[in-house]
Amino acid sequence: MAQNAPMVLRLLASSVTAANRAGKIIRDIMSRGDLGIVDKGINDLQTEADRSAQRCIVASLTQQYPNLTIIGEEGATNCEVPSDWIVTDYDQTVISEQCPTEYSHITKDDVVVWVDPLDGTSEYTQGLLEHVTVLVGLSVKGRPIAGVIHQPYYDYKSGNSLGRTIWGLVGMGVGGFNPQNPPSGKLIVTTTRSHSDNTVQKALDSLNPDEIIRVGGAGHKVLMLIEGKAHAYVFASKGCKKWDTCAPEAVLVASGGKLTDMHGLPYEYGKNVQHPNVGGVFATVRGIDHEELLSKIPQEVTDKLK
Ligand SMILES: Nc1ncnc2c1ncn2[C@@H]1O[C@H](COP(=O)(O)O)[C@@H](OP(=O)(O)O)[C@H]1O
Ligand SMILES: [Mg+2]
Ligand SMILES: [Mg+2]
Ligand SMILES: [Mg+2]
């Protein structure tokens, strides 16, 4: 009986349906053509889709899990949410999974939900829609254990109008896609396309990759890893925040990969942590020696990321 499933599994199943609903809102706003772009700072845009998608996700999860700690990129809002934006059903695939016993006694007080309602905003405003993801990450006692990466525009050019939703729970596995390994005998690195600087480039040069793939969004880059298109996601910048990496890290770890800062240290996702990932992002797929690759990053780069 779904209602008796462990809270973590129910929350993941609720996060999938909420992310799907947010994805439809993102598509609807784009089709209406009025993005309501606001400039939050240097190279840091926000659109009506970011704001509305977050309201949809927060309202849906809060209705089902009152007093749950949810931290969203676009900050707290108490605007009215249209009733048809509030979804309270479970994703049937997720809720039917066997939840690892280690999560059986987790309560809402142990959980922080990190929401990036639209990751890849810069690309969304430029019409590079396949870069966009909706990210909902669940941390338990500070560790990222579950995540949802929804792609509102997955395969949209061939007429797919519902997008695609990928999920993962550490210790249970992943769903919504076919995990692939990247090609052996070469190194393909993925990184930012819209927030690069000298330090970001220096880190990439030090790895001497065979190929660099520059795409938007932290979620999209981790998808490149777990779908075998790249071996590492390297971003030597303080620009990403906890909502960018919580869900992607959980899905990556559930797939056998690893994400740390550029010093090799893990990120914590408890409710009082600082939001910027000041140590940068260094993520690798299963089978890559994370520490060995990380050792190639020069100190002049890591000194800048503290
Ligand atoms: N220097 C910076 N300033 C603001 N946001 C940054 C940033 N560097 C990275 N980010 C944010 O981190 C995410 C991944 O960045 P990128 O696409 O460049 O790899 C994006 O999230 P959002 O699109 O959710 O804001 C992006 O805006
Ligand atoms: Mg943003
Ligand atoms: Mg983001
Ligand atoms: Mg965002």
CSV table of C-alpha atoms and ligand atoms in Angstrom, one decimal:
chain,number,residue,atom,x,y,z
A,1,MET,CA,0.0,0.0,0.0
A,2,ALA,CA,1.7,3.2,-1.2
A,3,GLN,CA,0.7,5.3,1.9
A,4,ASN,CA,2.6,2.8,4.0
A,5,ALA,CA,5.8,3.1,1.9
A,6,PRO,CA,8.8,4.8,3.7
A,7,MET,CA,8.6,8.6,3.6
A,8,VAL,CA,11.7,8.9,1.5
A,9,LEU,CA,10.2,6.7,-1.2
A,10,ARG,CA,6.9,8.5,-1.1
A,11,LEU,CA,8.7,11.9,-1.3
A,12,LEU,CA,10.8,10.8,-4.3
A,13,ALA,CA,7.6,9.6,-6.0
A,14,SER,CA,5.9,12.9,-5.2
A,15,SER,CA,8.9,14.8,-6.5
A,16,VAL,CA,8.7,13.0,-9.9
A,17,THR,CA,5.1,14.0,-10.4
A,18,ALA,CA,5.8,17.6,-9.2
A,19,ALA,CA,8.8,17.9,-11.5
A,20,ASN,CA,6.7,16.7,-14.4
A,21,ARG,CA,4.0,19.3,-13.7
A,22,ALA,CA,6.6,22.0,-13.5
A,23,GLY,CA,8.0,20.9,-16.8
A,24,LYS,CA,4.6,21.5,-18.4
A,25,ILE,CA,4.5,25.0,-16.9
A,26,ILE,CA,7.9,25.7,-18.4
A,27,ARG,CA,6.7,24.6,-21.8
A,28,ASP,CA,3.5,26.6,-21.6
A,29,ILE,CA,5.3,29.8,-20.7
A,30,MET,CA,7.7,29.3,-23.6
A,31,SER,CA,4.8,28.7,-26.0
A,32,ARG,CA,3.1,31.9,-24.8
A,33,GLY,CA,6.4,33.7,-25.6
A,34,ASP,CA,6.4,36.1,-22.6
A,35,LEU,CA,9.4,34.9,-20.5
A,36,GLY,CA,9.3,37.8,-18.0
A,37,ILE,CA,13.1,37.9,-17.8
A,38,VAL,CA,14.6,39.4,-14.6
A,39,ASP,CA,18.4,40.0,-14.2
A,40,LYS,CA,19.4,38.7,-10.7
A,41,GLY,CA,23.0,39.8,-11.0
A,42,ILE,CA,25.9,39.2,-13.3
A,43,ASN,CA,25.0,36.7,-15.9
A,44,ASP,CA,22.3,35.3,-13.7
A,45,LEU,CA,18.8,35.4,-15.3
A,46,GLN,CA,15.4,34.4,-13.9
A,47,THR,CA,12.2,34.0,-16.0
A,48,GLU,CA,8.6,33.6,-15.2
A,49,ALA,CA,9.1,29.9,-15.9
A,50,ASP,CA,11.8,29.7,-13.1
A,51,ARG,CA,9.4,31.4,-10.7
A,52,SER,CA,6.3,29.5,-11.6
A,53,ALA,CA,7.9,26.1,-11.8
A,54,GLN,CA,9.3,26.6,-8.3
A,55,ARG,CA,5.9,27.7,-6.9
A,56,CYS,CA,4.3,24.5,-8.4
A,57,ILE,CA,6.9,22.2,-6.9
A,58,VAL,CA,7.0,23.8,-3.5
A,59,ALA,CA,3.2,24.0,-3.2
A,60,SER,CA,2.8,20.4,-4.3
A,61,LEU,CA,5.3,19.0,-1.8
A,62,THR,CA,4.2,21.3,1.0
A,63,GLN,CA,0.6,20.2,0.7
A,64,GLN,CA,1.6,16.5,1.0
A,65,TYR,CA,4.5,17.0,3.6
A,66,PRO,CA,3.6,20.1,5.7
A,67,ASN,CA,6.7,21.7,7.4
A,68,LEU,CA,9.1,19.9,5.1
A,69,THR,CA,12.3,21.9,4.7
A,70,ILE,CA,12.5,23.0,1.0
A,71,ILE,CA,15.2,25.4,-0.3
A,72,GLY,CA,14.5,26.7,-3.8
A,73,GLU,CA,16.8,28.7,-6.0
A,74,GLU,CA,14.2,31.5,-6.5
A,75,GLY,CA,13.6,32.1,-2.8
A,76,ALA,CA,10.5,32.0,-0.7
A,77,THR,CA,7.3,33.3,-2.2
A,78,ASN,CA,3.8,33.2,-0.8
A,79,CYS,CA,2.0,34.0,-4.1
A,80,GLU,CA,-1.2,32.2,-4.8
A,81,VAL,CA,-0.7,29.0,-6.8
A,82,PRO,CA,-3.4,27.9,-9.3
A,83,SER,CA,-5.0,24.7,-8.0
A,84,ASP,CA,-4.1,22.8,-11.2
A,85,TRP,CA,-0.4,23.4,-10.5
A,86,ILE,CA,-0.7,21.4,-7.2
A,87,VAL,CA,-0.1,17.7,-7.8
A,88,THR,CA,-0.3,15.2,-5.0
A,89,ASP,CA,-0.2,11.8,-6.7
A,90,TYR,CA,2.8,9.4,-6.6
A,91,ASP,CA,4.8,8.3,-9.7
A,92,GLN,CA,3.6,4.7,-9.9
A,93,THR,CA,7.0,3.3,-11.0
A,94,VAL,CA,8.9,4.8,-8.1
A,95,ILE,CA,6.3,4.1,-5.4
A,96,SER,CA,6.3,0.4,-6.5
A,97,GLU,CA,10.1,0.1,-5.9
A,98,GLN,CA,11.5,-1.7,-2.9
A,99,CYS,CA,12.9,1.0,-0.6
A,100,PRO,CA,16.3,0.1,1.0
A,101,THR,CA,15.7,-0.6,4.7
A,102,GLU,CA,18.3,2.0,5.7
A,103,TYR,CA,15.7,4.7,4.9
A,104,SER,CA,12.8,3.1,6.8
A,105,HIS,CA,13.0,5.3,9.8
A,106,ILE,CA,13.9,8.6,8.1
A,107,THR,CA,11.5,11.4,9.1
A,108,LYS,CA,10.8,14.8,7.5
A,109,ASP,CA,13.1,16.4,10.1
A,110,ASP,CA,16.0,14.5,8.7
A,111,VAL,CA,15.3,15.7,5.1
A,112,VAL,CA,16.1,18.9,3.2
A,113,VAL,CA,14.7,19.3,-0.4
A,114,TRP,CA,16.8,21.3,-2.8
A,115,VAL,CA,14.8,22.7,-5.8
A,116,ASP,CA,16.3,24.1,-9.0
A,117,PRO,CA,13.0,24.7,-10.8
A,118,LEU,CA,14.7,25.5,-14.1
A,119,ASP,CA,18.4,24.6,-14.5
A,120,GLY,CA,19.9,26.1,-17.7
A,121,THR,CA,17.9,29.4,-17.6
A,122,SER,CA,20.5,31.1,-19.8
A,123,GLU,CA,20.0,28.4,-22.5
A,124,TYR,CA,16.2,28.5,-22.0
A,125,THR,CA,16.2,32.2,-22.9
A,126,GLN,CA,18.4,31.5,-25.9
A,127,GLY,CA,16.1,28.7,-27.2
A,128,LEU,CA,18.5,25.9,-26.4
A,129,LEU,CA,15.7,24.0,-24.8
A,130,GLU,CA,17.2,20.5,-24.7
A,131,HIS,CA,19.7,21.9,-22.1
A,132,VAL,CA,16.9,22.7,-19.6
A,133,THR,CA,16.2,20.4,-16.6
A,134,VAL,CA,14.0,20.6,-13.5
A,135,LEU,CA,16.0,19.4,-10.4
A,136,VAL,CA,14.6,18.2,-7.1
A,137,GLY,CA,17.2,16.8,-4.7
A,138,LEU,CA,16.5,15.0,-1.4
A,139,SER,CA,19.2,15.1,1.3
A,140,VAL,CA,19.0,13.1,4.5
A,141,LYS,CA,21.2,14.2,7.4
A,142,GLY,CA,23.1,16.4,4.9
A,143,ARG,CA,23.9,13.6,2.4
A,144,PRO,CA,22.3,13.7,-1.1
A,145,ILE,CA,20.4,10.4,-1.3
A,146,ALA,CA,17.7,10.9,-3.9
A,147,GLY,CA,17.1,13.1,-6.9
A,148,VAL,CA,14.9,13.9,-9.9
A,149,ILE,CA,16.2,15.3,-13.2
A,150,HIS,CA,13.2,16.2,-15.4
A,151,GLN,CA,13.8,17.3,-19.0
A,152,PRO,CA,10.8,19.3,-20.3
A,153,TYR,CA,12.2,19.3,-23.8
A,154,TYR,CA,13.7,15.8,-24.1
A,155,ASP,CA,13.6,14.7,-27.8
A,156,TYR,CA,11.0,17.5,-28.4
A,157,LYS,CA,12.3,18.0,-32.0
A,158,SER,CA,10.9,14.6,-32.9
A,159,GLY,CA,7.5,15.6,-31.4
A,160,ASN,CA,7.9,14.3,-27.8
A,161,SER,CA,5.7,16.7,-25.8
A,162,LEU,CA,6.0,15.2,-22.3
A,163,GLY,CA,9.7,15.4,-21.8
A,164,ARG,CA,11.6,12.7,-19.8
A,165,THR,CA,12.1,12.2,-16.1
A,166,ILE,CA,15.1,10.5,-14.6
A,167,TRP,CA,15.3,9.6,-10.9
A,168,GLY,CA,17.7,7.8,-8.5
A,169,LEU,CA,17.8,6.7,-4.9
A,170,VAL,CA,21.2,5.7,-3.5
A,171,GLY,CA,21.2,2.0,-2.6
A,172,MET,CA,18.1,1.4,-4.7
A,173,GLY,CA,19.1,2.4,-8.2
A,174,VAL,CA,18.0,4.7,-11.0
A,175,GLY,CA,15.1,4.9,-13.5
A,176,GLY,CA,13.8,6.7,-16.5
A,177,PHE,CA,16.8,6.1,-18.8
A,178,ASN,CA,19.3,3.5,-20.0
A,179,PRO,CA,22.6,4.0,-18.2
A,180,GLN,CA,25.5,3.9,-20.7
A,181,ASN,CA,29.3,3.8,-20.3
A,182,PRO,CA,31.4,6.5,-22.1
A,183,PRO,CA,33.9,5.3,-24.8
A,184,SER,CA,37.1,3.8,-23.4
A,185,GLY,CA,40.6,4.9,-24.4
A,186,LYS,CA,39.8,8.7,-24.4
A,187,LEU,CA,38.8,11.5,-22.0
A,188,ILE,CA,35.7,13.5,-22.8
A,189,VAL,CA,35.0,16.4,-20.3
A,190,THR,CA,31.8,18.4,-20.1
A,191,THR,CA,31.6,21.9,-18.7
A,192,THR,CA,29.7,25.2,-18.8
A,193,ARG,CA,28.8,27.0,-22.0
A,194,SER,CA,27.7,30.3,-20.5
A,195,HIS,CA,29.8,30.9,-17.3
A,196,SER,CA,33.4,30.2,-18.2
A,197,ASP,CA,36.4,32.1,-17.1
A,198,ASN,CA,40.2,31.7,-17.1
A,199,THR,CA,40.2,29.5,-14.1
A,200,VAL,CA,37.5,27.2,-15.5
A,201,GLN,CA,39.6,26.9,-18.7
A,202,LYS,CA,42.9,26.3,-16.8
A,203,ALA,CA,41.4,23.4,-15.0
A,204,LEU,CA,40.2,21.9,-18.3
A,205,ASP,CA,43.6,22.4,-20.0
A,206,SER,CA,45.3,20.6,-17.1
A,207,LEU,CA,43.3,17.4,-17.9
A,208,ASN,CA,44.4,17.5,-21.5
A,209,PRO,CA,41.0,16.0,-22.6
A,210,ASP,CA,40.4,14.5,-26.1
A,211,GLU,CA,37.1,16.5,-26.3
A,212,ILE,CA,35.3,19.2,-24.3
A,213,ILE,CA,31.5,19.4,-24.6
A,214,ARG,CA,30.1,22.8,-23.5
A,215,VAL,CA,26.5,22.6,-22.5
A,216,GLY,CA,24.1,24.5,-20.2
A,217,GLY,CA,22.9,23.3,-16.8
A,218,ALA,CA,24.4,21.1,-14.0
A,219,GLY,CA,21.6,18.6,-14.5
A,220,HIS,CA,22.2,18.3,-18.2
A,221,LYS,CA,25.9,17.8,-17.7
A,222,VAL,CA,25.4,14.9,-15.2
A,223,LEU,CA,23.0,13.3,-17.7
A,224,MET,CA,25.9,13.4,-20.2
A,225,LEU,CA,27.9,11.4,-17.7
A,226,ILE,CA,25.3,8.7,-16.9
A,227,GLU,CA,24.3,8.4,-20.6
A,228,GLY,CA,27.9,7.7,-21.6
A,229,LYS,CA,28.6,11.0,-23.5
A,230,ALA,CA,31.3,12.2,-21.2
A,231,HIS,CA,33.6,10.9,-18.5
A,232,ALA,CA,33.8,14.0,-16.2
A,233,TYR,CA,32.0,17.2,-15.5
A,234,VAL,CA,34.6,19.8,-14.5
A,235,PHE,CA,33.6,23.4,-13.4
A,236,ALA,CA,36.4,25.2,-11.5
A,237,SER,CA,34.1,28.1,-10.4
A,238,LYS,CA,32.1,29.1,-7.4
A,239,GLY,CA,29.0,29.7,-9.6
A,240,CYS,CA,27.0,26.6,-8.9
A,241,LYS,CA,24.8,26.3,-5.8
A,242,LYS,CA,23.5,23.4,-3.7
A,243,TRP,CA,20.2,23.3,-5.7
A,244,ASP,CA,22.3,22.8,-8.9
A,245,THR,CA,24.1,19.7,-7.5
A,246,CYS,CA,22.0,18.0,-4.9
A,247,ALA,CA,19.7,16.1,-7.3
A,248,PRO,CA,22.4,15.5,-10.0
A,249,GLU,CA,24.8,14.2,-7.3
A,250,ALA,CA,22.2,11.8,-5.9
A,251,VAL,CA,21.4,10.3,-9.3
A,252,LEU,CA,25.1,10.1,-10.3
A,253,VAL,CA,26.0,8.3,-7.0
A,254,ALA,CA,23.0,6.0,-7.5
A,255,SER,CA,24.6,5.2,-10.9
A,256,GLY,CA,28.0,4.5,-9.4
A,257,GLY,CA,29.6,7.9,-10.0
A,258,LYS,CA,31.0,10.5,-7.7
A,259,LEU,CA,30.8,14.3,-7.2
A,260,THR,CA,33.1,16.4,-5.0
A,261,ASP,CA,34.5,19.8,-5.0
A,262,MET,CA,37.9,20.5,-6.7
A,263,HIS,CA,39.7,19.6,-3.5
A,264,GLY,CA,38.1,16.2,-3.5
A,265,LEU,CA,35.8,17.0,-0.6
A,266,PRO,CA,32.1,16.1,-0.5
A,267,TYR,CA,29.4,18.7,-0.4
A,268,GLU,CA,26.9,18.7,2.5
A,269,TYR,CA,23.3,19.6,1.9
A,270,GLY,CA,21.9,20.3,5.3
A,271,LYS,CA,19.5,23.2,5.9
A,272,ASN,CA,22.2,25.6,7.3
A,273,VAL,CA,25.0,25.1,4.7
A,274,GLN,CA,26.1,28.0,2.6
A,275,HIS,CA,24.4,27.9,-0.8
A,276,PRO,CA,27.4,28.5,-3.2
A,277,ASN,CA,29.5,25.5,-4.0
A,278,VAL,CA,32.7,27.5,-3.4
A,279,GLY,CA,34.9,24.5,-4.1
A,280,GLY,CA,33.7,24.1,-7.7
A,281,VAL,CA,32.3,20.9,-9.2
A,282,PHE,CA,34.3,17.8,-10.1
A,283,ALA,CA,32.1,14.8,-11.1
A,284,THR,CA,33.1,11.5,-12.7
A,285,VAL,CA,31.3,8.4,-13.9
A,286,ARG,CA,31.8,4.9,-12.5
A,287,GLY,CA,35.1,3.4,-13.7
A,288,ILE,CA,37.0,6.7,-13.7
A,289,ASP,CA,39.6,7.1,-11.0
A,290,HIS,CA,38.2,10.3,-9.5
A,291,GLU,CA,41.2,11.1,-7.3
A,292,GLU,CA,43.7,10.3,-10.0
A,293,LEU,CA,42.0,12.7,-12.5
A,294,LEU,CA,41.5,15.3,-9.8
A,295,SER,CA,45.3,15.2,-8.9
A,296,LYS,CA,46.0,16.8,-12.3
A,297,ILE,CA,44.2,20.0,-11.3
A,298,PRO,CA,47.0,22.6,-10.5
A,299,GLN,CA,47.2,24.3,-7.2
A,300,GLU,CA,46.8,27.8,-8.8
A,301,VAL,CA,43.2,26.6,-9.7
A,302,THR,CA,42.3,25.0,-6.4
A,303,ASP,CA,43.7,28.0,-4.5
A,304,LYS,CA,41.0,30.1,-6.2
A,305,LEU,CA,38.2,27.8,-5.0
A,306,LYS,CA,38.0,28.3,-1.2
B,1,LIG,N1,29.0,32.6,-12.3
B,1,LIG,C1,27.7,32.2,-12.2
B,1,LIG,N2,26.8,33.1,-11.8
B,1,LIG,C2,25.5,32.7,-11.6
B,1,LIG,N3,25.0,31.4,-11.8
B,1,LIG,C3,26.0,30.5,-12.2
B,1,LIG,C4,27.3,30.9,-12.4
B,1,LIG,N4,28.0,29.7,-12.8
B,1,LIG,C5,27.1,28.8,-12.8
B,1,LIG,N5,25.9,29.2,-12.5
B,1,LIG,C6,24.6,28.5,-12.4
B,1,LIG,O1,24.9,27.1,-12.2
B,1,LIG,C7,24.1,26.3,-13.1
B,1,LIG,C8,25.0,25.6,-14.1
B,1,LIG,O2,25.7,26.6,-14.8
B,1,LIG,P1,26.2,26.3,-16.3
B,1,LIG,O3,24.9,26.1,-17.1
B,1,LIG,O4,26.9,27.5,-16.7
B,1,LIG,O5,27.0,25.1,-16.2
B,1,LIG,C9,23.1,27.3,-13.8
B,1,LIG,O6,21.9,27.3,-13.0
B,1,LIG,P2,20.6,28.0,-13.4
B,1,LIG,O7,20.4,27.9,-14.8
B,1,LIG,O8,19.6,27.2,-12.6
B,1,LIG,O9,20.7,29.4,-12.8
B,1,LIG,C10,23.9,28.6,-13.7
B,1,LIG,O10,23.0,29.7,-13.7
B,2,MG,MG,19.6,30.5,-11.9
B,3,MG,MG,20.8,25.7,-11.8
B,4,MG,MG,17.7,27.5,-11.9
